[in-house]
Amino acid sequence: MDNVGQKETLREYFLMHKDISNEAISNIFYQLDSQLKYFHQRNYHIKGINSDTIVHDNGNFIFTSIEKSQDIVSDRHEDIINLSKLAIGTYISIETGFCDYTNLDIDYVKSYFGELKWLINDSEYYEDVIMNNDTSTYYVDYVQSLNHSTKGNSRQIVKATPQGKLYSYDDQEDAAFVKIMFYPIMIICLVAIVFVISCFWR
């Protein structure tokens, strides 16, 4: 599985797509992390994660250097660190020309992480991995836990956005409209009933 062939590497993809959004980058690394977790659970790991051992094929991003692990705990730790460094480098450098951070010493990445983390989506996750050396959680699990924790508050979150406030304002207008229309209709109905009764008793 070491033969990349003619497929576009992740490096080539990022160099050609400087205007890619942070959300799209997150989706790519979510996809890659899902694969990583899948392979680790089956005692495989990725030999040398970097932007040249990942290829873009029909809209999918896939690892090309998969091998059986001899020490899954150590390999898992190394793979998560390297994929995190690759993600961090992508967020930081994409607009000025993609730079692969997998070859950088982790201490070097640590020294600049605090200054640049505002550029990184889900920086809390990467901070745990890089600064705290915590590789107990996959990125995919981190994202899913965030989605789960905010699910119950989705209505409140929507209302907090400008669009949500607009909808809230529309709801208030609708309620006022109902009140304005309700009372005249009730009065008309009462007048009609009184008129019918008065005619009946004549």
CSV table of C-alpha atoms in Angstrom, one decimal:
chain,number,residue,atom,x,y,z
A,1,MET,CA,0.0,0.0,0.0
A,2,ASP,CA,3.0,2.3,-0.3
A,3,ASN,CA,2.4,3.1,-4.0
A,4,VAL,CA,0.7,6.4,-4.3
A,5,GLY,CA,0.6,6.2,-8.1
A,6,GLN,CA,-0.8,9.2,-10.0
A,7,LYS,CA,-3.3,10.2,-7.3
A,8,GLU,CA,-3.0,13.8,-5.8
A,9,THR,CA,-1.3,13.9,-2.5
A,10,LEU,CA,-2.6,15.9,0.5
A,11,ARG,CA,0.3,18.3,0.0
A,12,GLU,CA,-0.6,18.9,-3.6
A,13,TYR,CA,-4.2,19.3,-2.7
A,14,PHE,CA,-3.5,21.9,0.0
A,15,LEU,CA,-1.1,23.8,-2.2
A,16,MET,CA,-3.8,24.0,-4.9
A,17,HIS,CA,-6.6,25.0,-2.6
A,18,LYS,CA,-5.3,27.9,-0.5
A,19,ASP,CA,-8.8,29.3,-0.1
A,20,ILE,CA,-10.1,26.2,1.6
A,21,SER,CA,-12.2,27.0,4.7
A,22,ASN,CA,-11.3,25.9,8.2
A,23,GLU,CA,-14.6,23.9,8.2
A,24,ALA,CA,-13.4,22.0,5.2
A,25,ILE,CA,-10.0,21.4,6.8
A,26,SER,CA,-11.8,20.1,9.9
A,27,ASN,CA,-13.8,17.7,7.7
A,28,ILE,CA,-10.7,16.3,6.1
A,29,PHE,CA,-9.0,15.6,9.4
A,30,TYR,CA,-12.2,14.2,10.9
A,31,GLN,CA,-12.3,11.8,7.9
A,32,LEU,CA,-8.6,10.9,8.4
A,33,ASP,CA,-9.0,10.4,12.1
A,34,SER,CA,-11.9,8.1,11.6
A,35,GLN,CA,-9.7,5.9,9.5
A,36,LEU,CA,-6.9,6.1,12.0
A,37,LYS,CA,-9.2,4.9,14.8
A,38,TYR,CA,-10.4,2.1,12.6
A,39,PHE,CA,-6.9,0.8,11.8
A,40,HIS,CA,-5.7,1.1,15.4
A,41,GLN,CA,-8.7,-1.0,16.6
A,42,ARG,CA,-7.5,-3.7,14.2
A,43,ASN,CA,-3.8,-3.5,15.3
A,44,TYR,CA,-2.6,-1.6,12.3
A,45,HIS,CA,-0.9,1.8,12.2
A,46,ILE,CA,0.2,4.4,9.7
A,47,LYS,CA,3.9,4.3,8.8
A,48,GLY,CA,5.2,7.9,8.7
A,49,ILE,CA,2.1,10.1,8.6
A,50,ASN,CA,2.7,13.2,6.5
A,51,SER,CA,1.1,15.1,3.6
A,52,ASP,CA,2.8,12.8,1.0
A,53,THR,CA,1.5,9.5,2.5
A,54,ILE,CA,-2.1,10.7,2.3
A,55,VAL,CA,-3.8,10.9,-1.1
A,56,HIS,CA,-7.0,12.5,-2.5
A,57,ASP,CA,-9.0,10.0,-4.4
A,58,ASN,CA,-12.6,10.7,-5.7
A,59,GLY,CA,-13.3,13.1,-2.9
A,60,ASN,CA,-11.9,10.9,-0.2
A,61,PHE,CA,-8.6,11.3,1.7
A,62,ILE,CA,-6.9,8.1,2.5
A,63,PHE,CA,-3.6,6.8,4.1
A,64,THR,CA,-1.3,4.9,1.8
A,65,SER,CA,1.3,3.5,4.2
A,66,ILE,CA,-0.6,1.1,6.5
A,67,GLU,CA,1.2,-1.7,8.2
A,68,LYS,CA,0.7,-4.2,11.1
A,69,SER,CA,1.6,-2.7,14.4
A,70,GLN,CA,4.2,-4.4,16.7
A,71,ASP,CA,3.4,-2.0,19.6
A,72,ILE,CA,-0.1,-0.5,19.2
A,73,VAL,CA,0.2,1.7,22.3
A,74,SER,CA,3.4,3.4,21.1
A,75,ASP,CA,2.2,3.5,17.4
A,76,ARG,CA,-1.2,4.9,18.4
A,77,HIS,CA,0.5,7.7,20.4
A,78,GLU,CA,2.9,8.5,17.5
A,79,ASP,CA,0.1,8.5,14.9
A,80,ILE,CA,-2.1,10.8,16.8
A,81,ILE,CA,0.7,13.2,17.5
A,82,ASN,CA,1.7,13.3,13.8
A,83,LEU,CA,-1.8,13.7,12.5
A,84,SER,CA,-2.3,16.5,15.0
A,85,LYS,CA,0.9,18.3,13.9
A,86,LEU,CA,-0.2,17.9,10.3
A,87,ALA,CA,-3.6,19.5,11.1
A,88,ILE,CA,-2.0,22.3,13.1
A,89,GLY,CA,0.4,23.1,10.3
A,90,THR,CA,-2.4,23.1,7.8
A,91,TYR,CA,-4.6,25.6,9.7
A,92,ILE,CA,-1.6,27.9,10.4
A,93,SER,CA,0.0,27.9,6.9
A,94,ILE,CA,-2.8,27.2,4.4
A,95,GLU,CA,-3.3,30.8,3.2
A,96,THR,CA,0.3,31.6,2.7
A,97,GLY,CA,1.4,28.3,1.2
A,98,PHE,CA,0.9,24.9,2.9
A,99,CYS,CA,3.6,23.7,5.3
A,100,ASP,CA,3.8,20.2,6.6
A,101,TYR,CA,4.6,20.3,10.4
A,102,THR,CA,5.0,16.5,10.8
A,103,ASN,CA,8.8,16.8,10.4
A,104,LEU,CA,9.0,19.5,13.1
A,105,ASP,CA,10.2,18.6,16.6
A,106,ILE,CA,7.2,18.6,18.9
A,107,ASP,CA,9.0,21.0,21.3
A,108,TYR,CA,9.2,23.6,18.5
A,109,VAL,CA,5.5,23.2,17.8
A,110,LYS,CA,4.8,23.7,21.5
A,111,SER,CA,6.8,26.9,21.7
A,112,TYR,CA,4.6,28.6,19.2
A,113,PHE,CA,1.3,26.9,19.8
A,114,GLY,CA,-0.1,29.4,22.4
A,115,GLU,CA,0.5,32.3,20.0
A,116,LEU,CA,-1.1,30.7,17.0
A,117,LYS,CA,-3.9,28.5,18.4
A,118,TRP,CA,-6.6,31.1,17.5
A,119,LEU,CA,-6.1,30.1,13.9
A,120,ILE,CA,-6.9,26.4,14.7
A,121,ASN,CA,-10.4,24.9,14.7
A,122,ASP,CA,-11.0,22.8,17.9
A,123,SER,CA,-7.7,24.1,19.3
A,124,GLU,CA,-8.7,22.7,22.8
A,125,TYR,CA,-8.2,19.2,21.4
A,126,TYR,CA,-4.9,19.9,19.7
A,127,GLU,CA,-3.7,21.7,22.8
A,128,ASP,CA,-4.3,18.5,24.9
A,129,VAL,CA,-2.4,16.4,22.3
A,130,ILE,CA,0.6,18.7,21.8
A,131,MET,CA,0.9,20.6,25.0
A,132,ASN,CA,-0.2,17.9,27.4
A,133,ASN,CA,0.9,14.9,25.4
A,134,ASP,CA,-2.6,13.4,25.8
A,135,THR,CA,-3.3,10.9,23.1
A,136,SER,CA,-6.1,9.1,24.9
A,137,THR,CA,-8.8,10.6,22.7
A,138,TYR,CA,-9.3,10.6,18.9
A,139,TYR,CA,-10.3,13.8,17.2
A,140,VAL,CA,-13.4,12.1,15.9
A,141,ASP,CA,-14.5,11.2,19.5
A,142,TYR,CA,-13.8,14.8,20.6
A,143,VAL,CA,-16.0,16.2,17.9
A,144,GLN,CA,-18.8,13.7,18.6
A,145,SER,CA,-18.7,14.5,22.3
A,146,LEU,CA,-19.1,18.2,21.5
A,147,ASN,CA,-22.0,17.5,19.2
A,148,HIS,CA,-23.7,15.3,21.9
A,149,SER,CA,-23.2,17.9,24.7
A,150,THR,CA,-24.7,20.7,22.6
A,151,LYS,CA,-27.6,18.7,21.2
A,152,GLY,CA,-30.0,19.6,24.0
A,153,ASN,CA,-29.2,23.3,23.7
A,154,SER,CA,-29.6,23.5,20.0
A,155,ARG,CA,-32.7,25.7,20.1
A,156,GLN,CA,-31.0,28.1,22.6
A,157,ILE,CA,-27.9,28.2,20.5
A,158,VAL,CA,-29.9,29.0,17.3
A,159,LYS,CA,-31.7,31.8,19.2
A,160,ALA,CA,-28.3,33.3,20.2
A,161,THR,CA,-27.2,33.8,16.6
A,162,PRO,CA,-28.2,36.9,14.6
A,163,GLN,CA,-30.5,34.7,12.5
A,164,GLY,CA,-32.0,33.2,15.7
A,165,LYS,CA,-32.7,36.7,17.1
A,166,LEU,CA,-34.4,37.5,13.8
A,167,TYR,CA,-36.6,34.4,14.1
A,168,SER,CA,-37.3,35.3,17.7
A,169,TYR,CA,-38.4,38.8,16.7
A,170,ASP,CA,-40.7,37.2,14.0
A,171,ASP,CA,-42.3,35.0,16.7
A,172,GLN,CA,-43.0,38.1,18.8
A,173,GLU,CA,-44.5,39.9,15.8
A,174,ASP,CA,-46.7,36.8,15.1
A,175,ALA,CA,-48.0,36.8,18.7
A,176,ALA,CA,-48.8,40.5,18.5
A,177,PHE,CA,-50.6,40.0,15.2
A,178,VAL,CA,-52.7,37.3,16.7
A,179,LYS,CA,-53.6,39.5,19.6
A,180,ILE,CA,-54.5,42.4,17.3
A,181,MET,CA,-56.7,40.3,15.1
A,182,PHE,CA,-58.3,38.2,17.9
A,183,TYR,CA,-60.1,40.9,19.8
A,184,PRO,CA,-61.9,42.6,16.9
A,185,ILE,CA,-63.1,39.2,15.6
A,186,MET,CA,-64.4,38.3,19.0
A,187,ILE,CA,-66.3,41.6,19.2
A,188,ILE,CA,-67.8,41.1,15.8
A,189,CYS,CA,-68.9,37.6,16.7
A,190,LEU,CA,-70.5,38.8,19.9
A,191,VAL,CA,-72.3,41.6,18.1
A,192,ALA,CA,-73.6,39.1,15.5
A,193,ILE,CA,-74.8,36.8,18.3
A,194,VAL,CA,-76.6,39.6,20.1
A,195,PHE,CA,-78.2,40.7,16.8
A,196,VAL,CA,-79.4,37.2,16.0
A,197,ILE,CA,-80.8,36.8,19.5
A,198,SER,CA,-82.6,40.1,19.4
A,199,CYS,CA,-84.2,39.2,16.0
A,200,PHE,CA,-85.4,35.9,17.4
A,201,TRP,CA,-87.1,37.4,20.4
A,202,ARG,CA,-88.9,40.1,18.5
